[in-house]
XYZ file of C-alpha atoms in Angstrom:
337
model
C 19.983 -0.876 8.922
C 19.632 2.463 7.118
C 16.638 4.718 7.786
C 15.548 5.941 4.351
C 12.507 8.036 5.149
C 9.454 8.714 7.287
C 5.774 8.436 6.456
C 3.628 10.342 8.929
C 0.178 8.838 8.537
C -3.157 10.009 9.867
C -6.125 7.632 9.542
C -8.839 10.249 9.865
C -10.792 9.863 6.594
C -13.249 6.987 6.083
C -13.117 5.150 2.768
C -16.316 4.683 0.784
C -15.250 1.146 -0.157
C -14.413 -1.944 1.872
C -11.987 -3.873 -0.333
C -11.367 -7.517 0.495
C -7.577 -7.016 0.642
C -7.457 -3.601 2.349
C -4.100 -2.988 4.087
C -5.861 -0.903 6.732
C -8.908 -3.147 7.295
C -10.902 0.089 7.001
C -14.415 -1.277 6.359
C -15.742 2.183 5.415
C -14.610 3.848 8.612
C -11.592 5.825 9.752
C -9.232 4.144 12.201
C -8.457 6.453 15.093
C -7.055 9.523 13.392
C -6.523 13.036 14.703
C -7.455 16.476 13.289
C -5.656 17.186 10.016
C -3.808 20.353 11.049
C -2.540 18.831 14.287
C -0.868 16.174 12.170
C 0.399 18.775 9.730
C 2.215 20.524 12.562
C 4.033 17.275 13.337
C 5.053 16.952 9.678
C 6.333 20.542 9.617
C 8.413 19.839 12.728
C 10.076 16.922 10.981
C 10.736 18.983 7.886
C 12.622 21.555 9.983
C 14.468 18.695 11.703
C 15.564 17.347 8.304
C 16.842 20.756 7.277
C 18.779 21.273 10.496
C 20.464 17.899 10.091
C 20.973 18.397 6.340
C 19.330 15.035 5.649
C 18.630 15.739 2.001
C 18.220 12.064 1.090
C 15.765 11.316 3.919
C 12.291 11.469 2.356
C 9.261 12.729 4.259
C 5.524 12.729 3.630
C 2.304 13.401 5.504
C -0.230 10.799 4.350
C -3.964 10.866 4.978
C -5.984 7.681 4.774
C -8.154 5.943 3.903
C -9.027 7.855 0.763
C -8.265 11.103 -1.048
C -11.571 12.776 -0.248
C -11.309 15.354 2.527
C -11.440 19.167 2.796
C -7.686 19.568 3.292
C -6.660 17.477 0.265
C -5.215 20.390 -1.737
C -3.310 21.609 1.303
C -1.883 18.113 1.753
C -0.761 17.846 -1.875
C 0.959 21.226 -1.671
C 2.550 20.336 1.682
C 4.049 17.112 0.344
C 5.267 18.947 -2.752
C 7.076 21.390 -0.452
C 8.775 18.408 1.204
C 10.062 17.278 -2.206
C 8.039 14.075 -1.920
C 7.727 12.517 -5.379
C 4.457 10.839 -4.419
C 2.765 14.262 -4.216
C 2.302 14.050 -7.996
C 0.331 10.806 -7.752
C -3.132 10.323 -6.300
C -4.743 6.974 -5.497
C -8.380 7.557 -6.359
C -10.201 4.403 -5.190
C -12.716 4.874 -2.419
C -13.588 8.548 -2.861
C -17.227 9.471 -2.266
C -19.724 9.372 -5.108
C -19.795 12.595 -7.115
C -21.730 13.674 -10.196
C -20.032 14.665 -13.455
C -19.655 18.303 -12.498
C -18.346 17.523 -9.009
C -15.840 14.992 -10.355
C -14.571 17.444 -12.952
C -14.101 20.093 -10.287
C -12.399 17.620 -7.942
C -9.954 16.376 -10.580
C -9.292 19.869 -11.917
C -8.448 21.059 -8.402
C -5.951 18.270 -7.752
C -4.402 18.820 -11.175
C -3.977 22.530 -10.428
C -2.344 21.566 -7.129
C 0.305 19.547 -8.996
C -1.107 16.041 -9.418
C -0.072 14.626 -12.795
C -1.136 10.976 -12.422
C -4.051 9.194 -10.813
C -3.984 5.528 -9.852
C -7.124 3.428 -10.108
C -7.238 -0.229 -9.104
C -9.665 -2.714 -10.623
C -10.467 -6.108 -9.131
C -12.156 -7.752 -12.093
C -15.127 -7.122 -14.351
C -18.045 -5.048 -13.131
C -20.047 -7.466 -10.959
C -16.960 -9.049 -9.386
C -15.253 -5.681 -8.908
C -18.224 -4.131 -7.122
C -18.485 -7.070 -4.716
C -14.728 -7.019 -4.056
C -14.768 -3.258 -3.413
C -17.903 -3.423 -1.278
C -19.695 -0.695 -3.227
C -22.376 -1.110 -5.882
C -21.532 0.918 -8.961
C -17.860 1.351 -8.096
C -16.629 -0.109 -11.400
C -18.634 2.347 -13.525
C -17.611 5.166 -11.203
C -13.903 4.457 -11.747
C -14.441 4.324 -15.513
C -16.122 7.730 -15.318
C -13.177 9.071 -13.322
C -10.778 7.822 -16.001
C -12.795 9.461 -18.755
C -12.773 12.830 -17.014
C -9.078 12.528 -16.112
C -8.195 11.994 -19.764
C -10.324 14.967 -20.837
C -8.574 17.378 -18.469
C -5.053 16.038 -18.997
C -4.350 13.832 -15.970
C -2.457 10.641 -16.817
C -4.156 7.432 -15.633
C -2.129 4.621 -14.117
C -4.435 1.619 -14.024
C -3.668 -1.418 -11.891
C -5.497 -4.679 -11.405
C -5.153 -7.459 -8.879
C -5.144 -11.051 -10.101
C -6.444 -13.938 -8.004
C -7.586 -17.497 -8.532
C -11.222 -16.405 -8.525
C -10.859 -13.560 -11.058
C -8.151 -14.972 -13.372
C -10.672 -15.823 -16.097
C -11.735 -12.161 -16.244
C -8.279 -10.660 -16.775
C -8.069 -10.784 -20.575
C -11.473 -9.109 -20.987
C -10.622 -6.632 -18.230
C -7.383 -5.430 -19.804
C -9.073 -5.218 -23.213
C -11.625 -2.878 -21.678
C -9.106 -0.845 -19.679
C -6.853 -0.218 -22.676
C -9.412 2.331 -23.867
C -8.739 4.525 -20.837
C -4.963 4.575 -20.649
C -4.361 7.479 -23.001
C -1.008 8.228 -24.630
C 1.214 8.283 -21.526
C -0.696 6.039 -19.121
C -0.024 2.426 -18.259
C -1.659 -0.750 -16.975
C -0.037 -2.990 -14.371
C -1.143 -6.273 -12.847
C -0.114 -7.414 -9.383
C -0.669 -10.127 -6.789
C -2.006 -8.983 -3.429
C 0.241 -8.379 -0.415
C 0.168 -10.653 2.603
C -0.767 -7.890 5.037
C -3.937 -6.270 6.291
C -6.957 -8.139 4.976
C -4.717 -9.646 2.302
C -3.612 -12.359 4.707
C -7.175 -13.711 4.545
C -6.990 -14.324 0.792
C -4.498 -17.183 0.730
C -7.192 -19.527 -0.550
C -7.360 -17.465 -3.773
C -3.671 -16.573 -4.199
C -2.640 -17.160 -7.811
C -0.696 -20.322 -8.578
C 2.037 -20.777 -11.179
C -0.207 -23.114 -13.157
C -2.915 -20.450 -13.307
C -0.441 -17.772 -14.359
C 0.905 -19.969 -17.141
C -2.642 -20.601 -18.379
C -3.259 -16.865 -18.866
C -3.237 -15.481 -22.379
C -0.147 -13.676 -23.614
C -2.247 -10.509 -23.691
C -2.924 -10.756 -19.967
C 0.632 -11.804 -19.057
C 2.211 -8.771 -20.705
C 0.859 -6.556 -17.904
C 2.258 -8.644 -15.033
C 5.897 -8.350 -13.960
C 6.264 -12.027 -13.146
C 9.964 -11.596 -12.301
C 8.836 -10.246 -8.920
C 7.161 -13.514 -8.031
C 8.157 -17.110 -7.445
C 6.322 -20.101 -6.102
C 7.084 -20.976 -2.507
C 8.776 -24.088 -3.884
C 11.001 -21.932 -6.153
C 11.929 -19.558 -3.327
C 13.013 -22.486 -1.185
C 15.133 -23.942 -3.989
C 16.775 -20.598 -4.832
C 20.187 -19.540 -3.580
C 18.940 -17.933 -0.398
C 16.855 -14.857 0.274
C 17.817 -11.209 -0.085
C 18.732 -9.610 3.213
C 17.033 -6.340 4.041
C 19.433 -3.474 4.709
C 17.107 -0.452 4.746
C 13.805 0.568 6.249
C 11.158 3.255 5.966
C 9.699 4.385 9.264
C 5.959 4.900 9.837
C 4.600 7.335 12.400
C 0.866 6.725 12.859
C -0.793 9.665 14.599
C -3.561 8.427 16.880
C -5.610 9.779 19.794
C -3.824 7.324 22.090
C -0.298 8.498 21.204
C -0.436 12.071 19.910
C 0.011 13.762 23.308
C 3.102 11.636 23.976
C 4.535 12.275 20.509
C 4.064 16.029 20.765
C 6.116 16.060 23.985
C 8.982 14.202 22.296
C 11.736 15.662 20.143
C 12.055 14.464 16.544
C 15.200 12.536 17.494
C 13.310 10.809 20.301
C 10.484 9.866 17.932
C 12.919 8.365 15.433
C 14.575 6.409 18.243
C 11.129 5.231 19.389
C 10.263 3.961 15.896
C 13.637 2.268 15.476
C 13.174 0.532 18.849
C 9.763 -0.762 17.742
C 11.291 -2.115 14.532
C 14.242 -3.789 16.231
C 12.172 -5.234 19.076
C 9.928 -6.924 16.523
C 12.671 -8.292 14.274
C 14.905 -9.346 17.185
C 12.071 -11.480 18.553
C 11.651 -13.432 15.309
C 14.253 -15.534 13.451
C 15.484 -14.274 10.085
C 13.906 -15.451 6.862
C 16.329 -18.338 6.258
C 15.430 -19.888 9.616
C 11.723 -19.268 9.093
C 11.977 -20.957 5.686
C 13.316 -24.117 7.323
C 10.560 -24.033 9.933
C 7.583 -23.253 7.721
C 8.517 -23.486 4.051
C 6.276 -25.709 1.948
C 8.400 -27.335 -0.774
C 5.296 -28.337 -2.700
C 3.515 -24.987 -2.664
C 2.822 -23.597 -6.149
C 1.321 -20.275 -5.025
C 3.156 -17.171 -6.218
C 4.719 -14.744 -3.736
C 7.081 -11.855 -3.443
C 9.788 -12.501 -0.868
C 8.251 -10.037 1.581
C 4.899 -11.844 1.437
C 6.505 -15.131 2.428
C 8.409 -13.378 5.207
C 5.221 -11.858 6.579
C 3.375 -15.176 6.318
C 6.093 -17.094 8.124
C 6.503 -14.391 10.755
C 2.808 -14.650 11.559
C 3.101 -18.428 11.915
C 6.079 -18.061 14.258
C 4.275 -15.459 16.390
C 1.196 -17.682 16.703
C 3.196 -20.850 17.413
C 5.255 -19.146 20.112
C 2.354 -17.129 21.570
C 4.331 -13.898 21.221
C 2.760 -10.571 22.105
C 4.463 -8.180 19.704
C 3.729 -4.715 18.371
C 3.097 -5.385 14.675
C 5.418 -2.936 12.929
C 4.074 -3.824 9.467
C 0.513 -2.828 10.435
C 0.233 0.667 8.966
C -2.590 1.505 11.371
C 0.174 1.603 13.988
C 3.639 3.110 14.325
C 6.180 0.842 12.717
C 8.395 0.268 9.717
C 8.803 -1.321 6.316
C 12.115 -3.123 5.713
C 13.501 -3.657 2.219
């Protein structure tokens, strides 16, 4: 298993939304973060460690969640740029606090001047549905306003939308509306929600193959369906891809920061690898899980990783295992691929 990179994440900024599929289950509050600059010092330590070991291909970033609305935002963008992190050019904009026209223009101009070239906005359906899904009245119009200002000042919008059984009938009208805000270089992408965080509670509205096929060609063109198969199709395919790499996640929390600051960077990496391997060694691989839990009649659409996460959860519950959940980005862990 190859370690490809490290995300140092600090959950010290509350989100102004409470999306139904939130990875972090944030619910408009921060989840046990630490002061920004204390986390920055940890990130700087790892950058020096990378240099000393000449690990040029090992990516590094210092991520702040749950939204890009905090006093140190510009510092964070510039820090990640100095690490050579490609994601420093992109900013996920959902969940920032409400700002008037002037404040939004200043906010977006500042991030542009810091090096942000693209903003990502995610829509959940048309206005009424979107606002309920996001947990904030007026959020749909607010995102549209953000897109308008971004286009005026030269930031490229990347617009995404999630598609579910209970919003599928809105998708054609939604993409028709969103096309107005893409600009020359922007793009629109549709996706199906991940089975992690609050997303695991949305299985009752996961899109089925029948529903996808009933979509208009206009709606389908924005969805990369090659990523997805029904559970039935996955089980009939010639086996699953085996993961050979992983990204490590170092979540900085009040209950672990003192320990982490006493450790060397090598010890922290070893700690994260041990968490990853303890979790995956306790659970059978995906081919075994498929035999245990695969539903040959299921027509819901999944990525392979979503099925893996779903079956892992079933195995953990059935066997009453007490495991550190390495895929929970509120905690230290990993993402295999």
